[in-house]
Amino acid sequence: MSAEATSVPWLDAWTPEEGAERVRALFEARFGDGPPDGTWSAPGRVNLIGEHTDYNGGLCLPIALPHRTYVALRRRDDDRVRLVSAQERTGQRELELADVAPGTVDGWAGYVVGVAWAMREAGLAVGGFDVAVDSCVPYGAGLSSSAALEASVAVALDAVFGLGLAGATDDAGRSRLAAMCVRAENEIAGAPTGGMDQAASLRARAGHALLLDCLDGSLRHVPFDLSAHGLALLVVDTRAEHQLADGQYAARRASCEAAAARLGVATLREITVDPRGMEWALDKLDDEVQVRRVRHVVTEIDRVTWFVALLESGAVDAVGPLMNASHASLRDDYEVSCLELDLVVSAAMSAGALGARMTGGGFGGSAIALVRADSVDEVARAVHAAFTSAGLRSPAFLVATAQTPAA
Ligand code: ADP
Ligand code: MG
């Protein structure tokens, strides 16, 4: 980064060696009875486009971040789980796997033991374990630290209990692991998220964006190498905290489900392929809020298709307007943006970004901007300055490239 950029906080990713070393040291210091069986890690993700579409059977397009969650894990002979995380100061947690069920585990431990629970529910032979966690994925920033945690635990348990799902040469085993991570998050951690985050963390490919079809879980790897085009993806963690976020996510999901029921379709995805077009569906809805929610979902799925078409034809620098349209739709029709996210988008665009949008669930979290590689610092500084003049705490910045999945 240039000298003038020193006041801008950059969130650098750890090297894999650094991450593994940190988590191994944490394991040995906290459990004090020898080394782990090994270390594993899984990336956070950033979604390029296709927001709030996963739980509607739609399309999304995430990449795996260089920022990863690391676990050091050791198999036990009993049913006990001991866990510790460098990010959670509450100390070590301990519980019996047999006691884990929906509604019984509070806090971060649910993301970990939930994975073991889901594996057992799937009939897999998984027992107790000791695990230490450390991560450079920013927490609650919309970059999916939760799925990074689940996926790192999933590949670790896969290895120590010999499940043979993570190393499969085809994608089927990883797809099963992702489904178990979704169950962990939905049923044990109690967060009603769709499947995008877990798929990105477990099934992405370096140098590619993951086009995920959430209707059937199928995917396509779309080449995504911005540097070859002189471009870069700037991610801005607004660090905004909005208390309402959880309830709002569930409310959006419920609204989409209600609209689908009213329209007589299983998911809103069906509207995108209906020969009568979107207007038919919007006309049939009498609830004005549902009209806007459906319009966002249907147009957003369309934007993913266009975005991929542009990437595949080499016109990467033409995706900007789709990003801006996505942001406007999320802000106006889906109503999940907030002042900070809007500010990132307007400041980045004024500073010359090709396109910008909020990413993730909304109400805080992160926004992305597609920028010329040589203007990363300039755009970051402009966003930083806009936050300072608005009296807001500075956001944090990172540059995203498409990296490897959990391993
Ligand atoms: P996001 O996935 O966007 O970062 P979430 O609210 O979905 O935000 O997930 C954040 C939660 O996941 C944290 O509050 C914590 O419970 C859990 N979590 C994520 N990473 C870790 C970690 N390294 N150690 C312990 N818990 C974690
Ligand atoms: Mg999450």
Tab-separated table of C-alpha atoms and ligand atoms in Angstrom:
chain	number	residue	atom	x	y	z
A	1	MET	CA	0.000	0.000	0.000
A	2	SER	CA	1.244	3.539	-0.652
A	3	ALA	CA	2.603	5.773	2.080
A	4	GLU	CA	-0.447	8.050	2.006
A	5	ALA	CA	-2.678	5.094	2.725
A	6	THR	CA	-1.225	4.481	6.170
A	7	SER	CA	-4.250	5.920	7.962
A	8	VAL	CA	-6.534	3.485	6.178
A	9	PRO	CA	-6.920	0.250	8.177
A	10	TRP	CA	-6.148	-2.790	6.015
A	11	LEU	CA	-7.170	-6.266	7.097
A	12	ASP	CA	-4.394	-8.461	5.776
A	13	ALA	CA	-4.871	-12.213	5.505
A	14	TRP	CA	-2.490	-14.543	7.354
A	15	THR	CA	-0.347	-16.883	5.327
A	16	PRO	CA	-1.476	-20.528	5.664
A	17	GLU	CA	1.696	-21.277	7.630
A	18	GLU	CA	1.050	-18.398	10.032
A	19	GLY	CA	-2.568	-19.461	10.580
A	20	ALA	CA	-1.639	-23.090	11.197
A	21	GLU	CA	1.131	-22.113	13.591
A	22	ARG	CA	-1.119	-19.807	15.587
A	23	VAL	CA	-3.876	-22.330	16.021
A	24	ARG	CA	-1.495	-25.152	16.859
A	25	ALA	CA	0.105	-22.978	19.551
A	26	LEU	CA	-3.328	-22.094	20.956
A	27	PHE	CA	-4.292	-25.768	21.067
A	28	GLU	CA	-1.147	-26.784	22.905
A	29	ALA	CA	-1.296	-23.860	25.354
A	30	ARG	CA	-4.963	-24.348	26.254
A	31	PHE	CA	-5.308	-28.105	26.359
A	32	GLY	CA	-1.787	-28.750	27.616
A	33	ASP	CA	-1.709	-32.450	26.829
A	34	GLY	CA	0.091	-32.802	23.533
A	35	PRO	CA	-0.329	-31.816	19.909
A	36	PRO	CA	-3.488	-31.869	17.774
A	37	ASP	CA	-4.007	-34.538	15.123
A	38	GLY	CA	-3.573	-31.755	12.557
A	39	THR	CA	-4.645	-28.318	11.419
A	40	TRP	CA	-7.245	-27.400	8.795
A	41	SER	CA	-8.656	-24.158	7.478
A	42	ALA	CA	-11.544	-22.735	5.496
A	43	PRO	CA	-12.075	-19.357	3.811
A	44	GLY	CA	-14.594	-16.638	4.367
A	45	ARG	CA	-16.365	-15.547	1.207
A	46	VAL	CA	-17.518	-12.450	-0.544
A	47	ASN	CA	-20.489	-12.547	-2.863
A	48	LEU	CA	-20.003	-10.724	-6.170
A	49	ILE	CA	-23.716	-10.582	-6.966
A	50	GLY	CA	-26.923	-12.517	-6.218
A	51	GLU	CA	-27.943	-11.352	-2.745
A	52	HIS	CA	-30.835	-12.835	-0.760
A	53	THR	CA	-31.352	-15.268	-3.621
A	54	ASP	CA	-29.999	-18.463	-2.041
A	55	TYR	CA	-33.042	-19.193	0.112
A	56	ASN	CA	-35.243	-18.476	-2.910
A	57	GLY	CA	-33.716	-21.249	-5.013
A	58	GLY	CA	-31.847	-18.606	-6.997
A	59	LEU	CA	-28.322	-17.974	-8.241
A	60	CYS	CA	-25.395	-16.385	-6.446
A	61	LEU	CA	-21.741	-15.841	-7.296
A	62	PRO	CA	-19.347	-15.872	-4.339
A	63	ILE	CA	-15.565	-16.196	-4.248
A	64	ALA	CA	-13.487	-17.715	-1.431
A	65	LEU	CA	-11.418	-15.050	0.353
A	66	PRO	CA	-7.729	-15.194	1.251
A	67	HIS	CA	-8.935	-14.707	4.831
A	68	ARG	CA	-9.419	-18.051	6.574
A	69	THR	CA	-10.452	-19.647	9.840
A	70	TYR	CA	-7.945	-22.170	11.193
A	71	VAL	CA	-8.671	-25.107	13.492
A	72	ALA	CA	-6.353	-27.486	15.323
A	73	LEU	CA	-8.313	-30.591	16.204
A	74	ARG	CA	-7.735	-33.913	17.939
A	75	ARG	CA	-10.062	-36.873	18.015
A	76	ARG	CA	-11.139	-38.197	21.446
A	77	ASP	CA	-12.192	-41.671	22.433
A	78	ASP	CA	-15.272	-40.443	24.300
A	79	ASP	CA	-18.226	-38.227	23.410
A	80	ARG	CA	-16.857	-35.047	24.927
A	81	VAL	CA	-16.080	-31.853	23.019
A	82	ARG	CA	-13.679	-29.244	24.387
A	83	LEU	CA	-13.431	-26.001	22.443
A	84	VAL	CA	-11.509	-22.792	22.606
A	85	SER	CA	-11.329	-19.819	20.251
A	86	ALA	CA	-8.850	-16.960	20.136
A	87	GLN	CA	-11.772	-14.729	19.142
A	88	GLU	CA	-13.901	-15.658	22.168
A	89	ARG	CA	-12.509	-14.489	25.456
A	90	THR	CA	-14.999	-16.474	27.515
A	91	GLY	CA	-12.493	-19.296	27.848
A	92	GLN	CA	-12.810	-22.980	27.186
A	93	ARG	CA	-16.206	-24.607	26.631
A	94	GLU	CA	-16.994	-28.256	27.237
A	95	LEU	CA	-20.012	-30.312	26.361
A	96	GLU	CA	-21.235	-33.809	25.585
A	97	LEU	CA	-22.052	-34.470	21.959
A	98	ALA	CA	-25.033	-36.579	22.983
A	99	ASP	CA	-26.597	-33.491	24.646
A	100	VAL	CA	-26.464	-31.409	21.455
A	101	ALA	CA	-29.885	-30.753	19.937
A	102	PRO	CA	-31.697	-27.702	18.526
A	103	GLY	CA	-32.009	-25.062	21.233
A	104	THR	CA	-29.455	-26.566	23.635
A	105	VAL	CA	-26.209	-24.792	22.700
A	106	ASP	CA	-25.732	-21.058	23.028
A	107	GLY	CA	-23.106	-18.841	21.431
A	108	TRP	CA	-20.258	-19.710	19.133
A	109	ALA	CA	-19.971	-23.360	20.236
A	110	GLY	CA	-23.140	-24.097	18.263
A	111	TYR	CA	-21.317	-23.536	14.956
A	112	VAL	CA	-18.740	-26.153	15.939
A	113	VAL	CA	-20.700	-28.904	17.669
A	114	GLY	CA	-23.571	-28.297	15.242
A	115	VAL	CA	-21.400	-29.724	12.476
A	116	ALA	CA	-20.682	-32.896	14.474
A	117	TRP	CA	-24.389	-33.134	15.329
A	118	ALA	CA	-25.399	-32.812	11.659
A	119	MET	CA	-22.864	-35.473	10.701
A	120	ARG	CA	-24.360	-37.836	13.252
A	121	GLU	CA	-27.856	-37.011	12.029
A	122	ALA	CA	-26.628	-38.081	8.582
A	123	GLY	CA	-25.604	-41.421	10.058
A	124	LEU	CA	-21.855	-40.753	10.090
A	125	ALA	CA	-19.703	-42.122	12.925
A	126	VAL	CA	-18.379	-38.991	14.615
A	127	GLY	CA	-17.360	-38.796	18.281
A	128	GLY	CA	-15.834	-36.305	20.678
A	129	PHE	CA	-12.889	-34.022	19.937
A	130	ASP	CA	-10.762	-31.164	21.240
A	131	VAL	CA	-10.577	-28.125	19.003
A	132	ALA	CA	-8.853	-24.740	19.007
A	133	VAL	CA	-9.955	-21.983	16.612
A	134	ASP	CA	-8.251	-18.841	15.361
A	135	SER	CA	-9.255	-16.687	12.423
A	136	CYS	CA	-8.409	-13.655	10.314
A	137	VAL	CA	-11.902	-13.530	8.805
A	138	PRO	CA	-13.522	-10.408	10.228
A	139	TYR	CA	-16.382	-11.287	12.569
A	140	GLY	CA	-19.944	-10.462	11.642
A	141	ALA	CA	-18.728	-8.436	8.642
A	142	GLY	CA	-20.896	-10.220	6.097
A	143	LEU	CA	-17.804	-12.153	4.967
A	144	SER	CA	-19.034	-15.374	6.506
A	145	SER	CA	-16.838	-16.087	9.466
A	146	SER	CA	-19.634	-18.452	10.531
A	147	ALA	CA	-19.381	-20.687	7.466
A	148	ALA	CA	-15.570	-20.510	7.600
A	149	LEU	CA	-15.794	-21.904	11.132
A	150	GLU	CA	-18.274	-24.634	10.186
A	151	ALA	CA	-16.330	-25.629	7.062
A	152	SER	CA	-12.967	-25.785	8.833
A	153	VAL	CA	-14.499	-28.022	11.509
A	154	ALA	CA	-16.200	-30.114	8.811
A	155	VAL	CA	-12.983	-30.910	6.930
A	156	ALA	CA	-11.152	-31.552	10.216
A	157	LEU	CA	-13.802	-34.026	11.417
A	158	ASP	CA	-13.890	-35.576	7.952
A	159	ALA	CA	-10.168	-36.265	8.256
A	160	VAL	CA	-9.915	-37.491	11.854
A	161	PHE	CA	-13.015	-39.706	11.657
A	162	GLY	CA	-12.146	-40.966	8.178
A	163	LEU	CA	-15.409	-39.926	6.523
A	164	GLY	CA	-13.816	-39.550	3.078
A	165	LEU	CA	-16.079	-36.704	1.992
A	166	ALA	CA	-13.702	-33.736	1.747
A	167	GLY	CA	-11.069	-35.377	-0.381
A	168	ALA	CA	-13.406	-36.855	-2.957
A	169	THR	CA	-12.299	-36.080	-6.483
A	170	ASP	CA	-15.791	-35.116	-7.529
A	171	ASP	CA	-17.710	-32.440	-5.691
A	172	ALA	CA	-20.394	-34.717	-4.216
A	173	GLY	CA	-18.706	-35.294	-0.855
A	174	ARG	CA	-18.088	-31.604	-0.325
A	175	SER	CA	-21.641	-30.844	-1.308
A	176	ARG	CA	-22.784	-33.202	1.472
A	177	LEU	CA	-20.451	-31.525	3.963
A	178	ALA	CA	-21.847	-28.128	2.953
A	179	ALA	CA	-25.395	-29.375	3.573
A	180	MET	CA	-24.378	-30.536	7.053
A	181	CYS	CA	-22.825	-27.138	7.778
A	182	VAL	CA	-26.091	-25.488	6.740
A	183	ARG	CA	-27.985	-27.706	9.187
A	184	ALA	CA	-25.498	-26.776	11.913
A	185	GLU	CA	-26.034	-23.078	11.287
A	186	ASN	CA	-29.820	-23.258	10.877
A	187	GLU	CA	-30.719	-25.777	13.530
A	188	ILE	CA	-28.032	-25.600	16.213
A	189	ALA	CA	-26.620	-22.054	15.910
A	190	GLY	CA	-30.150	-20.858	15.105
A	191	ALA	CA	-29.304	-18.604	12.129
A	192	PRO	CA	-31.747	-19.094	9.219
A	193	THR	CA	-29.197	-18.486	6.447
A	194	GLY	CA	-29.319	-20.058	2.979
A	195	GLY	CA	-26.612	-22.284	1.528
A	196	MET	CA	-24.343	-19.835	-0.275
A	197	ASP	CA	-21.736	-19.334	2.453
A	198	GLN	CA	-21.051	-22.993	3.131
A	199	ALA	CA	-20.879	-23.822	-0.590
A	200	ALA	CA	-18.375	-21.036	-1.160
A	201	SER	CA	-16.166	-22.118	1.720
A	202	LEU	CA	-16.173	-25.806	0.795
A	203	ARG	CA	-16.674	-25.898	-2.970
A	204	ALA	CA	-15.035	-22.778	-4.470
A	205	ARG	CA	-12.014	-22.942	-6.749
A	206	ALA	CA	-8.966	-20.637	-6.757
A	207	GLY	CA	-9.041	-18.076	-9.571
A	208	HIS	CA	-12.771	-18.654	-10.101
A	209	ALA	CA	-16.094	-17.372	-8.896
A	210	LEU	CA	-18.607	-20.022	-7.910
A	211	LEU	CA	-21.895	-19.817	-9.786
A	212	LEU	CA	-24.164	-21.651	-7.400
A	213	ASP	CA	-27.640	-22.724	-8.379
A	214	CYS	CA	-29.395	-22.946	-5.041
A	215	LEU	CA	-32.370	-24.785	-6.510
A	216	ASP	CA	-30.454	-28.026	-6.964
A	217	GLY	CA	-27.058	-27.191	-5.422
A	218	SER	CA	-25.275	-27.509	-8.766
A	219	LEU	CA	-22.394	-25.220	-9.594
A	220	ARG	CA	-20.182	-23.875	-12.305
A	221	HIS	CA	-16.701	-22.411	-11.823
A	222	VAL	CA	-16.420	-19.127	-13.698
A	223	PRO	CA	-12.900	-17.763	-14.325
A	224	PHE	CA	-12.404	-14.679	-12.177
A	225	ASP	CA	-8.953	-13.181	-12.391
A	226	LEU	CA	-9.312	-9.438	-12.050
A	227	SER	CA	-5.586	-8.731	-12.073
A	228	ALA	CA	-5.367	-10.045	-15.644
A	229	HIS	CA	-7.730	-7.191	-16.538
A	230	GLY	CA	-5.934	-4.545	-14.484
A	231	LEU	CA	-8.771	-4.557	-11.954
A	232	ALA	CA	-9.176	-5.311	-8.257
A	233	LEU	CA	-12.020	-6.007	-5.857
A	234	LEU	CA	-11.977	-3.746	-2.827
A	235	VAL	CA	-13.977	-5.024	0.151
A	236	VAL	CA	-15.059	-2.522	2.772
A	237	ASP	CA	-16.148	-3.763	6.180
A	238	THR	CA	-18.310	-0.908	7.451
A	239	ARG	CA	-17.991	-2.175	11.038
A	240	ALA	CA	-21.522	-0.875	11.491
A	241	GLU	CA	-23.553	-2.677	14.105
A	242	HIS	CA	-27.252	-2.826	13.604
A	243	GLN	CA	-29.102	-4.748	16.248
A	244	LEU	CA	-32.099	-5.496	14.065
A	245	ALA	CA	-30.139	-7.547	11.555
A	246	ASP	CA	-31.096	-11.049	12.676
A	247	GLY	CA	-34.830	-10.479	12.870
A	248	GLN	CA	-34.810	-8.627	9.561
A	249	TYR	CA	-33.140	-11.512	7.767
A	250	ALA	CA	-35.773	-13.921	9.029
A	251	ALA	CA	-38.499	-11.421	8.111
A	252	ARG	CA	-37.235	-11.135	4.506
A	253	ARG	CA	-37.118	-14.877	4.218
A	254	ALA	CA	-40.646	-15.227	5.601
A	255	SER	CA	-41.914	-12.556	3.210
A	256	CYS	CA	-40.470	-14.430	0.214
A	257	GLU	CA	-41.986	-17.688	1.418
A	258	ALA	CA	-45.372	-16.040	1.859
A	259	ALA	CA	-45.188	-14.540	-1.642
A	260	ALA	CA	-44.217	-17.904	-3.134
A	261	ALA	CA	-47.174	-19.551	-1.391
A	262	ARG	CA	-49.523	-16.837	-2.683
A	263	LEU	CA	-48.183	-17.369	-6.223
A	264	GLY	CA	-48.397	-21.126	-5.965
A	265	VAL	CA	-44.702	-21.725	-6.642
A	266	ALA	CA	-42.221	-23.733	-4.581
A	267	THR	CA	-39.575	-20.989	-4.771
A	268	LEU	CA	-39.383	-17.517	-6.306
A	269	ARG	CA	-36.884	-18.940	-8.792
A	270	GLU	CA	-39.831	-20.291	-10.733
A	271	ILE	CA	-40.911	-16.731	-11.555
A	272	THR	CA	-37.641	-16.177	-13.426
A	273	VAL	CA	-38.430	-18.947	-15.901
A	274	ASP	CA	-42.177	-18.397	-16.178
A	275	PRO	CA	-43.112	-17.489	-19.762
A	276	ARG	CA	-45.639	-14.962	-18.444
A	277	GLY	CA	-42.738	-12.925	-17.022
A	278	MET	CA	-42.315	-11.160	-13.720
A	279	GLU	CA	-45.234	-8.740	-14.232
A	280	TRP	CA	-47.680	-11.607	-13.984
A	281	ALA	CA	-46.410	-12.445	-10.522
A	282	LEU	CA	-46.253	-8.839	-9.337
A	283	ASP	CA	-49.844	-8.236	-10.530
A	284	LYS	CA	-51.069	-11.215	-8.596
A	285	LEU	CA	-49.633	-10.033	-5.286
A	286	ASP	CA	-51.805	-7.639	-3.315
A	287	ASP	CA	-49.232	-6.892	-0.645
A	288	GLU	CA	-47.105	-3.943	-1.763
A	289	VAL	CA	-44.136	-4.992	0.358
A	290	GLN	CA	-44.189	-8.491	-1.124
A	291	VAL	CA	-44.243	-6.953	-4.616
A	292	ARG	CA	-40.979	-5.178	-3.925
A	293	ARG	CA	-39.358	-8.182	-2.260
A	294	VAL	CA	-40.237	-10.422	-5.205
A	295	ARG	CA	-39.076	-7.802	-7.702
A	296	HIS	CA	-35.679	-7.712	-6.014
A	297	VAL	CA	-35.271	-11.477	-5.995
A	298	VAL	CA	-36.341	-11.961	-9.609
A	299	THR	CA	-34.283	-9.100	-11.030
A	300	GLU	CA	-31.278	-10.062	-8.893
A	301	ILE	CA	-31.253	-13.612	-10.252
A	302	ASP	CA	-31.310	-12.091	-13.748
A	303	ARG	CA	-28.365	-9.863	-12.882
A	304	VAL	CA	-26.330	-12.889	-11.828
A	305	THR	CA	-26.924	-14.450	-15.240
A	306	TRP	CA	-25.819	-11.265	-17.004
A	307	PHE	CA	-22.809	-10.865	-14.746
A	308	VAL	CA	-21.631	-14.394	-15.539
A	309	ALA	CA	-22.203	-13.861	-19.255
A	310	LEU	CA	-19.985	-10.775	-19.127
A	311	LEU	CA	-17.268	-12.589	-17.169
A	312	GLU	CA	-17.306	-15.498	-19.576
A	313	SER	CA	-17.056	-13.229	-22.601
A	314	GLY	CA	-14.051	-11.431	-21.113
A	315	ALA	CA	-15.954	-8.165	-20.559
A	316	VAL	CA	-15.144	-7.993	-16.852
A	317	ASP	CA	-14.905	-4.220	-16.895
A	318	ALA	CA	-18.558	-4.031	-17.997
A	319	VAL	CA	-20.098	-5.567	-14.853
A	320	GLY	CA	-20.127	-2.297	-12.893
A	321	PRO	CA	-23.673	-1.194	-13.792
A	322	LEU	CA	-25.020	-4.591	-12.691
A	323	MET	CA	-23.382	-4.104	-9.299
A	324	ASN	CA	-24.942	-0.669	-8.939
A	325	ALA	CA	-28.358	-1.957	-9.997
A	326	SER	CA	-28.041	-4.756	-7.448
A	327	HIS	CA	-27.287	-2.234	-4.725
A	328	ALA	CA	-30.229	-0.021	-5.670
A	329	SER	CA	-32.559	-3.020	-5.643
A	330	LEU	CA	-31.322	-4.165	-2.225
A	331	ARG	CA	-31.654	-0.629	-0.884
A	332	ASP	CA	-35.045	0.307	-2.347
A	333	ASP	CA	-36.943	-2.926	-2.947
A	334	TYR	CA	-35.435	-5.292	-0.412
A	335	GLU	CA	-34.678	-2.594	2.182
A	336	VAL	CA	-31.606	-4.251	3.669
A	337	SER	CA	-29.040	-1.510	3.122
A	338	CYS	CA	-28.121	1.161	5.638
A	339	LEU	CA	-26.450	4.554	5.732
A	340	GLU	CA	-22.929	3.116	5.983
A	341	LEU	CA	-23.357	0.719	3.045
A	342	ASP	CA	-24.886	3.465	0.894
A	343	LEU	CA	-21.993	5.720	1.830
A	344	VAL	CA	-19.372	3.169	0.709
A	345	VAL	CA	-21.128	2.845	-2.637
A	346	SER	CA	-21.488	6.586	-3.268
A	347	ALA	CA	-17.959	7.427	-2.105
A	348	ALA	CA	-16.391	4.605	-4.130
A	349	MET	CA	-18.311	5.583	-7.266
A	350	SER	CA	-17.296	9.238	-6.880
A	351	ALA	CA	-13.681	8.101	-6.555
A	352	GLY	CA	-13.840	6.277	-9.874
A	353	ALA	CA	-14.979	2.736	-9.029
A	354	LEU	CA	-16.514	0.868	-11.982
A	355	GLY	CA	-19.302	-0.470	-9.779
A	356	ALA	CA	-20.118	-0.951	-6.111
A	357	ARG	CA	-22.700	-2.695	-3.994
A	358	MET	CA	-23.465	-3.964	-0.545
A	359	THR	CA	-22.709	-7.658	-0.128
A	360	GLY	CA	-23.968	-10.214	2.379
A	361	GLY	CA	-27.181	-9.976	4.347
A	362	GLY	CA	-27.133	-6.207	4.858
A	363	PHE	CA	-27.792	-3.851	7.808
A	364	GLY	CA	-24.069	-3.258	8.188
A	365	GLY	CA	-21.454	-5.770	7.153
A	366	SER	CA	-19.509	-5.181	3.972
A	367	ALA	CA	-19.705	-3.553	0.572
A	368	ILE	CA	-17.562	-4.241	-2.489
A	369	ALA	CA	-16.195	-1.968	-5.182
A	370	LEU	CA	-14.722	-2.987	-8.506
A	371	VAL	CA	-11.788	-0.657	-9.097
A	372	ARG	CA	-8.802	-0.211	-11.382
A	373	ALA	CA	-5.872	-2.023	-9.759
A	374	ASP	CA	-3.867	1.208	-9.596
A	375	SER	CA	-6.650	3.089	-7.821
A	376	VAL	CA	-7.247	0.735	-4.873
A	377	ASP	CA	-5.564	3.096	-2.410
A	378	GLU	CA	-7.284	6.151	-3.817
A	379	VAL	CA	-10.766	4.625	-3.557
A	380	ALA	CA	-10.058	3.294	-0.057
A	381	ARG	CA	-8.890	6.729	1.033
A	382	ALA	CA	-11.986	8.355	-0.427
A	383	VAL	CA	-14.288	5.951	1.427
A	384	HIS	CA	-12.301	6.438	4.611
A	385	ALA	CA	-12.584	10.226	4.243
A	386	ALA	CA	-16.332	10.035	3.590
A	387	PHE	CA	-16.814	8.079	6.827
A	388	THR	CA	-14.672	10.540	8.764
A	389	SER	CA	-16.625	13.534	7.480
A	390	ALA	CA	-19.903	11.808	8.347
A	391	GLY	CA	-18.632	11.336	11.914
A	392	LEU	CA	-18.542	7.552	11.499
A	393	ARG	CA	-15.924	5.123	12.766
A	394	SER	CA	-13.505	4.210	9.986
A	395	PRO	CA	-14.338	1.073	8.031
A	396	ALA	CA	-11.720	-1.632	7.452
A	397	PHE	CA	-10.489	-2.628	3.998
A	398	LEU	CA	-9.232	-5.693	2.214
A	399	VAL	CA	-8.510	-6.685	-1.353
A	400	ALA	CA	-10.231	-9.904	-2.370
A	401	THR	CA	-8.879	-12.483	-4.794
A	402	ALA	CA	-10.497	-15.870	-5.440
A	403	GLN	CA	-8.736	-18.443	-3.275
A	404	THR	CA	-8.849	-22.142	-2.404
A	405	PRO	CA	-11.660	-23.873	-0.461
A	406	ALA	CA	-11.514	-25.612	2.910
A	407	ALA	CA	-8.708	-28.135	3.338
B	1	ADP	P1	-20.488	-13.539	9.562
B	1	ADP	O1	-20.691	-14.960	9.161
B	1	ADP	O2	-20.934	-12.574	8.511
B	1	ADP	O3	-19.115	-13.229	10.008
B	1	ADP	P2	-22.353	-14.312	11.567
B	1	ADP	O4	-23.154	-13.550	12.557
B	1	ADP	O5	-23.051	-15.202	10.618
B	1	ADP	O6	-21.437	-13.269	10.799
B	1	ADP	O7	-21.312	-15.218	12.330
B	1	ADP	C1	-20.527	-14.680	13.356
B	1	ADP	C2	-20.563	-15.625	14.533
B	1	ADP	O8	-19.919	-16.875	14.191
B	1	ADP	C3	-19.811	-15.114	15.720
B	1	ADP	O9	-20.625	-14.292	16.529
B	1	ADP	C4	-19.428	-16.411	16.440
B	1	ADP	O10	-20.524	-16.900	17.191
B	1	ADP	C5	-19.188	-17.367	15.278
B	1	ADP	N1	-17.771	-17.373	14.896
B	1	ADP	C6	-17.258	-17.015	13.707
B	1	ADP	N2	-15.901	-17.120	13.697
B	1	ADP	C7	-15.546	-17.554	14.910
B	1	ADP	C8	-14.288	-17.835	15.553
B	1	ADP	N3	-13.129	-17.667	14.942
B	1	ADP	N4	-14.337	-18.264	16.845
B	1	ADP	C9	-15.492	-18.423	17.503
B	1	ADP	N5	-16.690	-18.159	16.954
B	1	ADP	C10	-16.739	-17.718	15.685
B	2	MG	MG	-22.544	-15.883	8.745
